[in-house]
Amino acid sequence: MSRFDNDQSRRAFLRRSAQLGLAGVAAPFVTSLGAIGEAAAATASDYKALVCIFLYGGNDYANTLPPYDQASYNLYQAQRSNIALDRASLAATVLSPTNSLGGRQFALAPAMASLMPVFNAGKMAAVLNVGTLVQPTTKAQYSAASVPLPPKLFSHNDQQSYFQASSPEGATSGWGGRIGDLFESGNGTATLTCINASGNAVYLAGKQAIQYAIGTGGPTALINNATTLYGSSTAASTLRSLMTAPSGNLFADEHGKVSARALNLYSQVSGALASAPAANFPLFPTTNPLALQLRIVAQMISVSQALSAKRQVFFVALGGFDMHENLAAAHPVQIGLVADAMRAFYDTTNNLGVADKVTAFTASDFGRTLVSNTSGADHGWGSMHFVMGGAVKGQKIYGTPPAIGNGTGDDVGQGRLLPSISVDQYASTLASWFGVSATDMTTVLPNMGNYNPSTWNLGFV
């Protein structure tokens, strides 16, 4: 590694570490400034949470929301005869949206039947053909390469990053984290603004906000929160002091601040969660990994008042959607996990009386091709997504239904959809509900300047 790289890494470490340190042990002057924001937030009467449900691998849009009207179904079945869902199996999950789709009909995948009551109650919506773009793009512009496109289209890592951060792999902040930047000063503990129940994701990294990782069983304690070491409470206390005490070394001091923050947050979060009775969260399937992540999210939301939180952004995830083969058998299993987890989450927030304050939405690298290969589908581009919550203007399907086929005006080959709704527009609609102003929208989503402001809010929430 070059000296330049070392210097860059050191500066980046110090910048991020300083943010962590300030979050837990702010200097008196910083604390006084922060109190201005805290006082304003403390008078607010509302709470809102955004929950991103990321499906890693590129979810297959065509078997998640398959066409049902006979003409459309025939076109769909012709392109993927070996993996198409049987039309008769869709009869029980045909959607009846309140908005007109020009005669087109769609159904939920049968494995997602548990979400039908949520959609029919007007608390869930589908959004068609969402994908990564830099600016509005036509097929002619794509073919002529006359407009900028997201770098490395159809690449998992880069498109995961572009969806989450508006930048390819290597991005240092995501739009969820940048939303957190705007709201963290209004929370009692700034570090509990962006919370990740799946490990780590650029989506929740802010320019100031730091994502807080939590396990499905609650916060993870340093040194297992031990009160004794080798049978000695003095040894345990000494170890904690060594971990957190100033040393005169810049890196060691920052590490000590992070350690102190982690120890303090463990006590704060675990204490709050102790007041969330397990009896309030019986609906989550215990063998469903996504459901377990959403359960801890629901638990954190239930104690938001105890944590003095007004705005929180959460991230959960499920992998296994990169189905180049065995899609017909594997996809229903994965999408069924998603549906059951989402249903349990919605019902729980409803039972807790906070459904209208919580909006969950799906996201993924990209969609998959409509044209099948031997037993699966290849990397695509545009996809469809679900938005769910008490504030959602549901029982609707938003967006224009794309033409079905290979080489249509709506795809760039193999039924690979050219997005008609950008991730930025999808995100700005969610951000607007959350409270991000039009003035701040381009800070959160830099590409929004490429779109007419009249298209910044798609109206689904």
CSV table of C-alpha atoms in Angstrom, one decimal:
chain,number,residue,atom,x,y,z
A,1,MET,CA,0.0,0.0,0.0
A,2,SER,CA,1.4,3.4,-0.9
A,3,ARG,CA,2.0,6.2,1.6
A,4,PHE,CA,-0.9,8.1,-0.1
A,5,ASP,CA,-3.2,5.1,0.5
A,6,ASN,CA,-2.1,4.9,4.1
A,7,ASP,CA,-2.8,8.6,4.6
A,8,GLN,CA,-6.2,8.3,2.9
A,9,SER,CA,-7.1,5.3,5.0
A,10,ARG,CA,-6.0,7.0,8.2
A,11,ARG,CA,-8.0,10.2,7.4
A,12,ALA,CA,-11.1,8.1,6.6
A,13,PHE,CA,-10.7,6.1,9.8
A,14,LEU,CA,-10.4,9.2,11.9
A,15,ARG,CA,-13.3,10.9,10.2
A,16,ARG,CA,-15.6,8.0,10.8
A,17,SER,CA,-14.3,7.3,14.3
A,18,ALA,CA,-14.7,10.9,15.3
A,19,GLN,CA,-18.3,10.7,14.2
A,20,LEU,CA,-18.7,7.7,16.5
A,21,GLY,CA,-17.0,9.4,19.3
A,22,LEU,CA,-19.1,12.5,19.1
A,23,ALA,CA,-22.3,10.4,19.0
A,24,GLY,CA,-21.5,9.0,22.4
A,25,VAL,CA,-19.2,11.5,24.2
A,26,ALA,CA,-19.7,14.9,22.7
A,27,ALA,CA,-17.7,17.8,23.9
A,28,PRO,CA,-19.7,20.4,26.0
A,29,PHE,CA,-19.8,22.9,23.1
A,30,VAL,CA,-21.1,20.3,20.7
A,31,THR,CA,-23.6,19.1,23.2
A,32,SER,CA,-24.9,22.6,23.6
A,33,LEU,CA,-25.3,23.0,19.9
A,34,GLY,CA,-27.0,19.6,19.7
A,35,ALA,CA,-29.4,20.6,22.4
A,36,ILE,CA,-31.0,23.1,20.1
A,37,GLY,CA,-32.0,20.4,17.7
A,38,GLU,CA,-32.9,18.0,20.6
A,39,ALA,CA,-35.2,20.6,22.1
A,40,ALA,CA,-37.0,21.1,18.8
A,41,ALA,CA,-37.3,17.3,18.3
A,42,ALA,CA,-38.6,16.8,21.8
A,43,THR,CA,-41.6,18.9,21.2
A,44,ALA,CA,-42.6,16.8,18.1
A,45,SER,CA,-45.5,14.5,18.6
A,46,ASP,CA,-44.9,12.1,15.8
A,47,TYR,CA,-42.6,9.1,15.1
A,48,LYS,CA,-41.8,7.6,11.7
A,49,ALA,CA,-39.7,4.6,10.6
A,50,LEU,CA,-38.6,3.5,7.1
A,51,VAL,CA,-37.8,-0.1,6.8
A,52,CYS,CA,-35.8,-1.3,3.7
A,53,ILE,CA,-36.3,-5.0,2.9
A,54,PHE,CA,-33.4,-5.9,0.5
A,55,LEU,CA,-33.6,-9.0,-1.6
A,56,TYR,CA,-30.0,-9.9,-2.5
A,57,GLY,CA,-29.3,-11.5,-5.9
A,58,GLY,CA,-31.9,-9.9,-8.1
A,59,ASN,CA,-35.5,-10.9,-7.5
A,60,ASP,CA,-37.5,-12.3,-10.4
A,61,TYR,CA,-40.2,-9.8,-11.1
A,62,ALA,CA,-42.2,-11.9,-13.6
A,63,ASN,CA,-42.9,-14.7,-11.1
A,64,THR,CA,-43.4,-12.3,-8.2
A,65,LEU,CA,-46.2,-10.3,-9.9
A,66,PRO,CA,-47.1,-12.4,-12.9
A,67,PRO,CA,-49.6,-11.1,-15.5
A,68,TYR,CA,-53.1,-12.7,-15.3
A,69,ASP,CA,-55.2,-11.3,-18.1
A,70,GLN,CA,-55.3,-14.0,-20.8
A,71,ALA,CA,-53.5,-12.0,-23.5
A,72,SER,CA,-50.7,-10.9,-21.2
A,73,TYR,CA,-50.4,-14.3,-19.6
A,74,ASN,CA,-50.0,-16.0,-23.1
A,75,LEU,CA,-47.0,-13.7,-23.9
A,76,TYR,CA,-45.5,-14.3,-20.5
A,77,GLN,CA,-45.8,-18.1,-20.8
A,78,ALA,CA,-44.4,-18.1,-24.3
A,79,GLN,CA,-41.1,-16.5,-23.0
A,80,ARG,CA,-40.6,-18.8,-20.0
A,81,SER,CA,-42.6,-21.9,-20.7
A,82,ASN,CA,-40.3,-24.0,-18.4
A,83,ILE,CA,-40.6,-21.7,-15.4
A,84,ALA,CA,-43.9,-19.8,-15.8
A,85,LEU,CA,-46.4,-20.1,-13.0
A,86,ASP,CA,-49.6,-22.0,-14.0
A,87,ARG,CA,-52.4,-19.6,-14.7
A,88,ALA,CA,-54.9,-21.7,-12.7
A,89,SER,CA,-52.7,-21.5,-9.6
A,90,LEU,CA,-53.0,-17.6,-9.8
A,91,ALA,CA,-56.8,-17.5,-9.6
A,92,ALA,CA,-56.8,-17.1,-5.8
A,93,THR,CA,-54.2,-14.3,-5.8
A,94,VAL,CA,-55.5,-12.1,-8.6
A,95,LEU,CA,-55.2,-8.4,-7.5
A,96,SER,CA,-58.1,-6.1,-7.8
A,97,PRO,CA,-56.5,-2.6,-7.7
A,98,THR,CA,-58.7,0.4,-7.4
A,99,ASN,CA,-56.8,2.2,-10.2
A,100,SER,CA,-57.2,1.3,-13.9
A,101,LEU,CA,-54.4,-0.6,-15.8
A,102,GLY,CA,-56.0,-0.4,-19.2
A,103,GLY,CA,-57.3,-4.0,-19.0
A,104,ARG,CA,-54.1,-5.5,-17.7
A,105,GLN,CA,-54.3,-7.8,-14.7
A,106,PHE,CA,-51.7,-9.0,-12.3
A,107,ALA,CA,-51.6,-11.6,-9.5
A,108,LEU,CA,-49.4,-12.1,-6.5
A,109,ALA,CA,-47.3,-15.2,-6.7
A,110,PRO,CA,-49.2,-18.0,-4.9
A,111,ALA,CA,-46.5,-18.2,-2.3
A,112,MET,CA,-47.3,-14.6,-1.3
A,113,ALA,CA,-50.9,-15.3,-0.6
A,114,SER,CA,-50.5,-14.2,3.0
A,115,LEU,CA,-50.1,-10.6,1.8
A,116,MET,CA,-53.5,-10.5,0.0
A,117,PRO,CA,-55.4,-9.2,3.0
A,118,VAL,CA,-52.9,-6.4,3.4
A,119,PHE,CA,-53.2,-5.3,-0.2
A,120,ASN,CA,-57.0,-5.6,-0.1
A,121,ALA,CA,-57.1,-3.5,3.0
A,122,GLY,CA,-55.4,-0.7,1.2
A,123,LYS,CA,-52.2,-1.0,3.2
A,124,MET,CA,-49.9,-2.3,0.5
A,125,ALA,CA,-49.1,-1.2,-3.1
A,126,ALA,CA,-47.0,-2.6,-6.0
A,127,VAL,CA,-44.8,-0.3,-8.0
A,128,LEU,CA,-43.9,-1.4,-11.5
A,129,ASN,CA,-40.6,-1.3,-13.4
A,130,VAL,CA,-38.4,0.4,-10.8
A,131,GLY,CA,-34.6,0.3,-11.5
A,132,THR,CA,-31.3,2.2,-11.4
A,133,LEU,CA,-31.0,5.2,-13.7
A,134,VAL,CA,-29.0,8.4,-13.8
A,135,GLN,CA,-31.8,10.3,-15.6
A,136,PRO,CA,-34.9,9.5,-17.5
A,137,THR,CA,-33.9,7.2,-20.3
A,138,THR,CA,-35.6,6.0,-23.5
A,139,LYS,CA,-34.7,2.9,-25.4
A,140,ALA,CA,-33.4,4.9,-28.3
A,141,GLN,CA,-31.1,6.8,-25.9
A,142,TYR,CA,-30.0,3.6,-24.4
A,143,SER,CA,-29.2,2.0,-27.7
A,144,ALA,CA,-27.4,5.1,-28.9
A,145,ALA,CA,-25.5,5.4,-25.6
A,146,SER,CA,-26.4,9.1,-25.7
A,147,VAL,CA,-27.2,9.5,-22.0
A,148,PRO,CA,-25.3,8.5,-18.9
A,149,LEU,CA,-26.2,5.1,-17.4
A,150,PRO,CA,-25.5,3.5,-14.1
A,151,PRO,CA,-22.0,2.0,-14.2
A,152,LYS,CA,-21.6,-1.7,-14.6
A,153,LEU,CA,-25.2,-2.5,-15.3
A,154,PHE,CA,-26.3,-6.1,-14.5
A,155,SER,CA,-23.4,-6.5,-12.0
A,156,HIS,CA,-24.6,-7.7,-8.6
A,157,ASN,CA,-22.2,-5.7,-6.4
A,158,ASP,CA,-22.4,-2.5,-8.4
A,159,GLN,CA,-26.2,-2.5,-8.8
A,160,GLN,CA,-26.8,-3.4,-5.2
A,161,SER,CA,-24.6,-0.4,-4.3
A,162,TYR,CA,-26.3,1.9,-6.9
A,163,PHE,CA,-29.7,1.0,-5.6
A,164,GLN,CA,-28.7,1.8,-2.1
A,165,ALA,CA,-26.3,4.7,-2.7
A,166,SER,CA,-26.7,6.1,-6.2
A,167,SER,CA,-23.1,5.1,-6.8
A,168,PRO,CA,-21.4,1.8,-7.7
A,169,GLU,CA,-19.4,-0.5,-5.4
A,170,GLY,CA,-17.1,1.6,-3.2
A,171,ALA,CA,-19.7,4.2,-2.3
A,172,THR,CA,-19.2,5.6,1.2
A,173,SER,CA,-22.8,6.7,2.0
A,174,GLY,CA,-26.3,5.6,1.0
A,175,TRP,CA,-29.6,7.4,0.8
A,176,GLY,CA,-30.9,5.8,4.0
A,177,GLY,CA,-27.9,7.1,5.8
A,178,ARG,CA,-28.1,10.5,4.2
A,179,ILE,CA,-31.7,10.7,5.4
A,180,GLY,CA,-30.3,9.8,8.8
A,181,ASP,CA,-27.9,12.7,8.6
A,182,LEU,CA,-30.8,15.1,8.4
A,183,PHE,CA,-32.7,13.7,11.4
A,184,GLU,CA,-30.2,12.2,13.8
A,185,SER,CA,-30.0,15.4,15.9
A,186,GLY,CA,-33.7,15.1,16.7
A,187,ASN,CA,-33.2,11.7,18.3
A,188,GLY,CA,-32.3,11.3,22.0
A,189,THR,CA,-29.3,9.1,20.9
A,190,ALA,CA,-28.1,10.0,17.4
A,191,THR,CA,-26.5,6.6,16.8
A,192,LEU,CA,-29.9,4.9,17.1
A,193,THR,CA,-31.2,6.7,13.9
A,194,CYS,CA,-29.9,4.1,11.3
A,195,ILE,CA,-30.3,0.5,12.5
A,196,ASN,CA,-29.1,-2.5,10.6
A,197,ALA,CA,-30.5,-6.0,11.5
A,198,SER,CA,-28.7,-7.8,8.7
A,199,GLY,CA,-25.1,-7.0,9.3
A,200,ASN,CA,-23.8,-4.1,7.2
A,201,ALA,CA,-25.0,-2.1,4.1
A,202,VAL,CA,-24.0,1.1,2.4
A,203,TYR,CA,-27.6,2.1,2.4
A,204,LEU,CA,-27.5,3.1,6.0
A,205,ALA,CA,-24.1,4.8,6.0
A,206,GLY,CA,-24.4,8.5,6.2
A,207,LYS,CA,-21.9,11.3,5.9
A,208,GLN,CA,-22.3,11.8,9.6
A,209,ALA,CA,-24.8,9.1,10.6
A,210,ILE,CA,-23.3,5.7,11.6
A,211,GLN,CA,-25.4,2.6,11.2
A,212,TYR,CA,-25.9,0.7,14.4
A,213,ALA,CA,-25.8,-3.1,14.0
A,214,ILE,CA,-28.2,-5.2,16.1
A,215,GLY,CA,-28.7,-8.9,16.1
A,216,THR,CA,-32.0,-10.8,15.9
A,217,GLY,CA,-31.7,-11.4,19.7
A,218,GLY,CA,-30.9,-7.8,20.5
A,219,PRO,CA,-27.7,-5.8,20.8
A,220,THR,CA,-24.3,-7.6,20.8
A,221,ALA,CA,-22.3,-6.9,23.9
A,222,LEU,CA,-18.5,-6.3,23.9
A,223,ILE,CA,-16.7,-9.0,26.0
A,224,ASN,CA,-20.2,-10.6,26.4
A,225,ASN,CA,-21.0,-7.8,28.9
A,226,ALA,CA,-19.0,-9.8,31.4
A,227,THR,CA,-19.0,-8.5,35.0
A,228,THR,CA,-16.1,-10.8,36.0
A,229,LEU,CA,-12.9,-11.9,34.2
A,230,TYR,CA,-11.3,-15.1,35.4
A,231,GLY,CA,-13.6,-14.9,38.3
A,232,SER,CA,-12.6,-11.4,39.3
A,233,SER,CA,-14.8,-8.3,39.0
A,234,THR,CA,-11.7,-6.1,39.4
A,235,ALA,CA,-10.1,-7.7,36.3
A,236,ALA,CA,-13.3,-7.1,34.3
A,237,SER,CA,-13.4,-3.5,35.4
A,238,THR,CA,-9.7,-3.0,34.6
A,239,LEU,CA,-10.2,-4.5,31.1
A,240,ARG,CA,-13.1,-2.0,30.5
A,241,SER,CA,-10.9,0.8,31.7
A,242,LEU,CA,-8.1,-0.3,29.4
A,243,MET,CA,-10.5,-0.5,26.5
A,244,THR,CA,-11.9,3.0,27.0
A,245,ALA,CA,-9.3,5.1,28.7
A,246,PRO,CA,-7.3,7.9,26.8
A,247,SER,CA,-3.8,6.8,25.9
A,248,GLY,CA,-2.3,9.7,24.0
A,249,ASN,CA,-2.3,7.8,20.8
A,250,LEU,CA,-4.7,9.2,18.3
A,251,PHE,CA,-5.9,5.9,16.9
A,252,ALA,CA,-6.1,4.3,20.3
A,253,ASP,CA,-8.1,7.2,21.7
A,254,GLU,CA,-10.6,6.9,18.9
A,255,HIS,CA,-10.9,3.2,19.4
A,256,GLY,CA,-11.5,3.9,23.1
A,257,LYS,CA,-14.3,6.2,22.3
A,258,VAL,CA,-15.9,3.7,20.0
A,259,SER,CA,-15.6,1.0,22.7
A,260,ALA,CA,-17.1,3.3,25.3
A,261,ARG,CA,-20.0,4.1,23.0
A,262,ALA,CA,-20.6,0.4,22.3
A,263,LEU,CA,-20.7,-0.4,26.0
A,264,ASN,CA,-23.0,2.4,26.8
A,265,LEU,CA,-25.4,1.7,23.9
A,266,TYR,CA,-25.6,-2.0,24.9
A,267,SER,CA,-26.9,-1.0,28.3
A,268,GLN,CA,-29.3,1.6,26.9
A,269,VAL,CA,-30.8,-0.6,24.1
A,270,SER,CA,-30.9,-3.8,26.1
A,271,GLY,CA,-32.6,-2.0,29.0
A,272,ALA,CA,-35.2,-0.5,26.7
A,273,LEU,CA,-35.9,-3.9,25.0
A,274,ALA,CA,-36.4,-5.5,28.4
A,275,SER,CA,-39.6,-3.4,28.5
A,276,ALA,CA,-40.9,-4.9,25.3
A,277,PRO,CA,-42.9,-8.0,26.4
A,278,ALA,CA,-42.3,-11.1,24.2
A,279,ALA,CA,-46.0,-11.6,24.2
A,280,ASN,CA,-46.3,-8.6,21.9
A,281,PHE,CA,-44.4,-10.3,19.1
A,282,PRO,CA,-45.8,-13.8,18.7
A,283,LEU,CA,-46.5,-13.6,14.9
A,284,PHE,CA,-43.0,-14.0,13.5
A,285,PRO,CA,-42.1,-17.5,12.2
A,286,THR,CA,-39.1,-18.5,14.1
A,287,THR,CA,-37.5,-20.5,11.2
A,288,ASN,CA,-37.7,-17.5,8.9
A,289,PRO,CA,-34.5,-15.5,8.9
A,290,LEU,CA,-36.1,-12.4,7.5
A,291,ALA,CA,-39.0,-12.6,10.0
A,292,LEU,CA,-36.5,-12.7,12.8
A,293,GLN,CA,-34.8,-9.5,11.5
A,294,LEU,CA,-38.2,-7.8,11.2
A,295,ARG,CA,-39.1,-8.9,14.7
A,296,ILE,CA,-36.2,-7.1,16.3
A,297,VAL,CA,-37.1,-4.1,14.1
A,298,ALA,CA,-40.6,-4.2,15.5
A,299,GLN,CA,-39.2,-4.5,19.0
A,300,MET,CA,-37.0,-1.5,18.5
A,301,ILE,CA,-39.9,0.5,17.1
A,302,SER,CA,-42.0,-0.5,20.2
A,303,VAL,CA,-39.4,1.1,22.5
A,304,SER,CA,-38.7,4.1,20.4
A,305,GLN,CA,-40.3,6.4,23.0
A,306,ALA,CA,-38.1,5.0,25.7
A,307,LEU,CA,-35.1,5.7,23.5
A,308,SER,CA,-36.3,9.2,22.7
A,309,ALA,CA,-36.3,8.4,18.9
A,310,LYS,CA,-38.4,10.4,16.5
A,311,ARG,CA,-37.1,9.2,13.2
A,312,GLN,CA,-35.4,5.9,12.4
A,313,VAL,CA,-34.3,4.1,9.3
A,314,PHE,CA,-33.9,0.3,9.3
A,315,PHE,CA,-32.4,-2.3,7.0
A,316,VAL,CA,-33.1,-6.0,6.8
A,317,ALA,CA,-32.2,-8.4,4.1
A,318,LEU,CA,-32.6,-11.9,2.6
A,319,GLY,CA,-30.3,-13.5,0.1
A,320,GLY,CA,-30.8,-16.4,-2.4
A,321,PHE,CA,-32.5,-14.6,-5.3
A,322,ASP,CA,-29.8,-15.1,-7.9
A,323,MET,CA,-31.6,-17.9,-9.6
A,324,HIS,CA,-30.0,-18.8,-12.9
A,325,GLU,CA,-31.4,-22.3,-12.4
A,326,ASN,CA,-34.0,-24.2,-10.4
A,327,LEU,CA,-36.2,-21.0,-10.3
A,328,ALA,CA,-39.5,-22.8,-10.4
A,329,ALA,CA,-38.8,-24.7,-7.2
A,330,ALA,CA,-36.5,-22.2,-5.4
A,331,HIS,CA,-38.3,-18.9,-6.0
A,332,PRO,CA,-41.6,-19.7,-4.3
A,333,VAL,CA,-39.6,-20.7,-1.2
A,334,GLN,CA,-37.7,-17.4,-1.0
A,335,ILE,CA,-40.6,-15.2,-1.9
A,336,GLY,CA,-42.8,-17.0,0.6
A,337,LEU,CA,-40.3,-16.2,3.3
A,338,VAL,CA,-40.6,-12.5,2.3
A,339,ALA,CA,-44.4,-12.5,2.3
A,340,ASP,CA,-44.8,-14.3,5.6
A,341,ALA,CA,-42.2,-12.0,7.2
A,342,MET,CA,-43.9,-8.8,5.8
A,343,ARG,CA,-47.3,-10.0,6.9
A,344,ALA,CA,-46.1,-10.7,10.5
A,345,PHE,CA,-44.4,-7.3,10.6
A,346,TYR,CA,-47.5,-5.4,9.3
A,347,ASP,CA,-49.8,-7.2,11.7
A,348,THR,CA,-47.5,-6.5,14.6
A,349,THR,CA,-47.1,-2.8,13.9
A,350,ASN,CA,-50.9,-2.7,13.6
A,351,ASN,CA,-51.3,-4.4,17.0
A,352,LEU,CA,-48.8,-2.0,18.5
A,353,GLY,CA,-50.9,0.9,17.1
A,354,VAL,CA,-48.0,2.3,15.0
A,355,ALA,CA,-48.8,0.9,11.5
A,356,ASP,CA,-49.4,4.4,10.1
A,357,LYS,CA,-46.0,5.5,11.4
A,358,VAL,CA,-44.0,2.7,9.7
A,359,THR,CA,-43.5,2.2,6.0
A,360,ALA,CA,-41.7,-0.9,4.7
A,361,PHE,CA,-40.5,-1.3,1.1
A,362,THR,CA,-38.7,-3.9,-0.9
A,363,ALA,CA,-35.5,-3.4,-2.9
A,364,SER,CA,-33.2,-5.6,-4.9
A,365,ASP,CA,-30.1,-5.5,-7.1
A,366,PHE,CA,-32.3,-5.6,-10.3
A,367,GLY,CA,-35.0,-7.7,-11.8
A,368,ARG,CA,-34.4,-10.8,-13.9
A,369,THR,CA,-34.9,-11.4,-17.6
A,370,LEU,CA,-38.4,-12.4,-18.8
A,371,VAL,CA,-36.8,-14.9,-21.2
A,372,SER,CA,-35.8,-18.0,-19.3
A,373,ASN,CA,-32.6,-20.1,-19.7
A,374,THR,CA,-32.5,-23.8,-19.0
A,375,SER,CA,-34.3,-23.6,-15.7
A,376,GLY,CA,-33.9,-20.0,-14.5
A,377,ALA,CA,-33.5,-16.4,-15.6
A,378,ASP,CA,-30.5,-14.1,-16.1
A,379,HIS,CA,-29.6,-10.7,-14.6
A,380,GLY,CA,-32.1,-8.1,-15.6
A,381,TRP,CA,-32.7,-4.4,-14.9
A,382,GLY,CA,-36.1,-3.0,-14.0
A,383,SER,CA,-38.2,-4.8,-11.4
A,384,MET,CA,-41.4,-4.4,-9.4
A,385,HIS,CA,-41.5,-3.7,-5.6
A,386,PHE,CA,-43.9,-3.6,-2.8
A,387,VAL,CA,-44.6,-0.8,-0.3
A,388,MET,CA,-46.5,-1.6,2.9
A,389,GLY,CA,-47.7,0.3,5.9
A,390,GLY,CA,-50.6,2.2,7.4
A,391,ALA,CA,-49.8,5.4,5.5
A,392,VAL,CA,-49.5,3.7,2.2
A,393,LYS,CA,-52.1,4.6,-0.4
A,394,GLY,CA,-52.6,0.9,-1.2
A,395,GLN,CA,-54.7,-1.5,-3.2
A,396,LYS,CA,-53.1,0.1,-6.2
A,397,ILE,CA,-50.5,-0.8,-8.7
A,398,TYR,CA,-48.4,2.3,-9.6
A,399,GLY,CA,-46.5,2.8,-12.8
A,400,THR,CA,-47.2,1.8,-16.4
A,401,PRO,CA,-47.4,-1.9,-17.1
A,402,PRO,CA,-44.6,-2.7,-19.5
A,403,ALA,CA,-45.1,-4.6,-22.7
A,404,ILE,CA,-44.4,-8.3,-22.4
A,405,GLY,CA,-41.9,-9.9,-24.7
A,406,ASN,CA,-38.4,-9.9,-26.0
A,407,GLY,CA,-37.3,-6.8,-27.8
A,408,THR,CA,-40.3,-4.7,-27.1
A,409,GLY,CA,-40.1,-0.9,-26.7
A,410,ASP,CA,-39.9,-1.5,-22.9
A,411,ASP,CA,-37.0,-3.9,-22.8
A,412,VAL,CA,-33.4,-3.9,-23.9
A,413,GLY,CA,-33.3,-7.6,-24.9
A,414,GLN,CA,-34.4,-10.9,-23.3
A,415,GLY,CA,-37.3,-9.1,-21.6
A,416,ARG,CA,-34.8,-7.1,-19.5
A,417,LEU,CA,-36.9,-4.1,-18.6
A,418,LEU,CA,-35.7,-0.6,-19.2
A,419,PRO,CA,-36.8,1.1,-15.9
A,420,SER,CA,-39.7,3.6,-16.3
A,421,ILE,CA,-39.4,4.6,-12.6
A,422,SER,CA,-36.0,5.3,-11.2
A,423,VAL,CA,-34.8,4.2,-7.8
A,424,ASP,CA,-34.4,7.9,-7.1
A,425,GLN,CA,-38.1,8.6,-7.7
A,426,TYR,CA,-39.1,5.6,-5.6
A,427,ALA,CA,-36.7,6.7,-2.9
A,428,SER,CA,-37.8,10.4,-3.0
A,429,THR,CA,-41.4,9.4,-2.5
A,430,LEU,CA,-40.5,7.5,0.6
A,431,ALA,CA,-38.1,10.3,1.8
A,432,SER,CA,-40.9,12.9,1.3
A,433,TRP,CA,-43.2,10.9,3.5
A,434,PHE,CA,-40.5,10.6,6.1
A,435,GLY,CA,-40.1,14.4,6.2
A,436,VAL,CA,-37.3,15.2,3.8
A,437,SER,CA,-37.9,18.6,2.3
A,438,ALA,CA,-37.7,19.4,-1.4
A,439,THR,CA,-34.7,21.6,-0.6
A,440,ASP,CA,-32.9,18.7,0.9
A,441,MET,CA,-33.9,16.0,-1.6
A,442,THR,CA,-30.9,16.4,-3.9
A,443,THR,CA,-28.6,16.1,-0.9
A,444,VAL,CA,-30.2,12.7,-0.1
A,445,LEU,CA,-30.6,11.7,-3.8
A,446,PRO,CA,-28.1,13.6,-6.0
A,447,ASN,CA,-29.7,12.4,-9.3
A,448,MET,CA,-33.0,14.0,-8.5
A,449,GLY,CA,-31.8,17.2,-10.2
A,450,ASN,CA,-32.1,15.3,-13.4
A,451,TYR,CA,-35.9,14.8,-12.9
A,452,ASN,CA,-38.8,17.2,-13.2
A,453,PRO,CA,-39.8,18.1,-9.6
A,454,SER,CA,-43.4,17.1,-10.5
A,455,THR,CA,-42.1,13.5,-10.7
A,456,TRP,CA,-40.3,13.5,-7.4
A,457,ASN,CA,-43.3,12.1,-5.5
A,458,LEU,CA,-45.1,9.2,-7.1
A,459,GLY,CA,-47.9,9.4,-4.5
A,460,PHE,CA,-47.9,5.8,-3.1
A,461,VAL,CA,-47.4,7.0,0.4
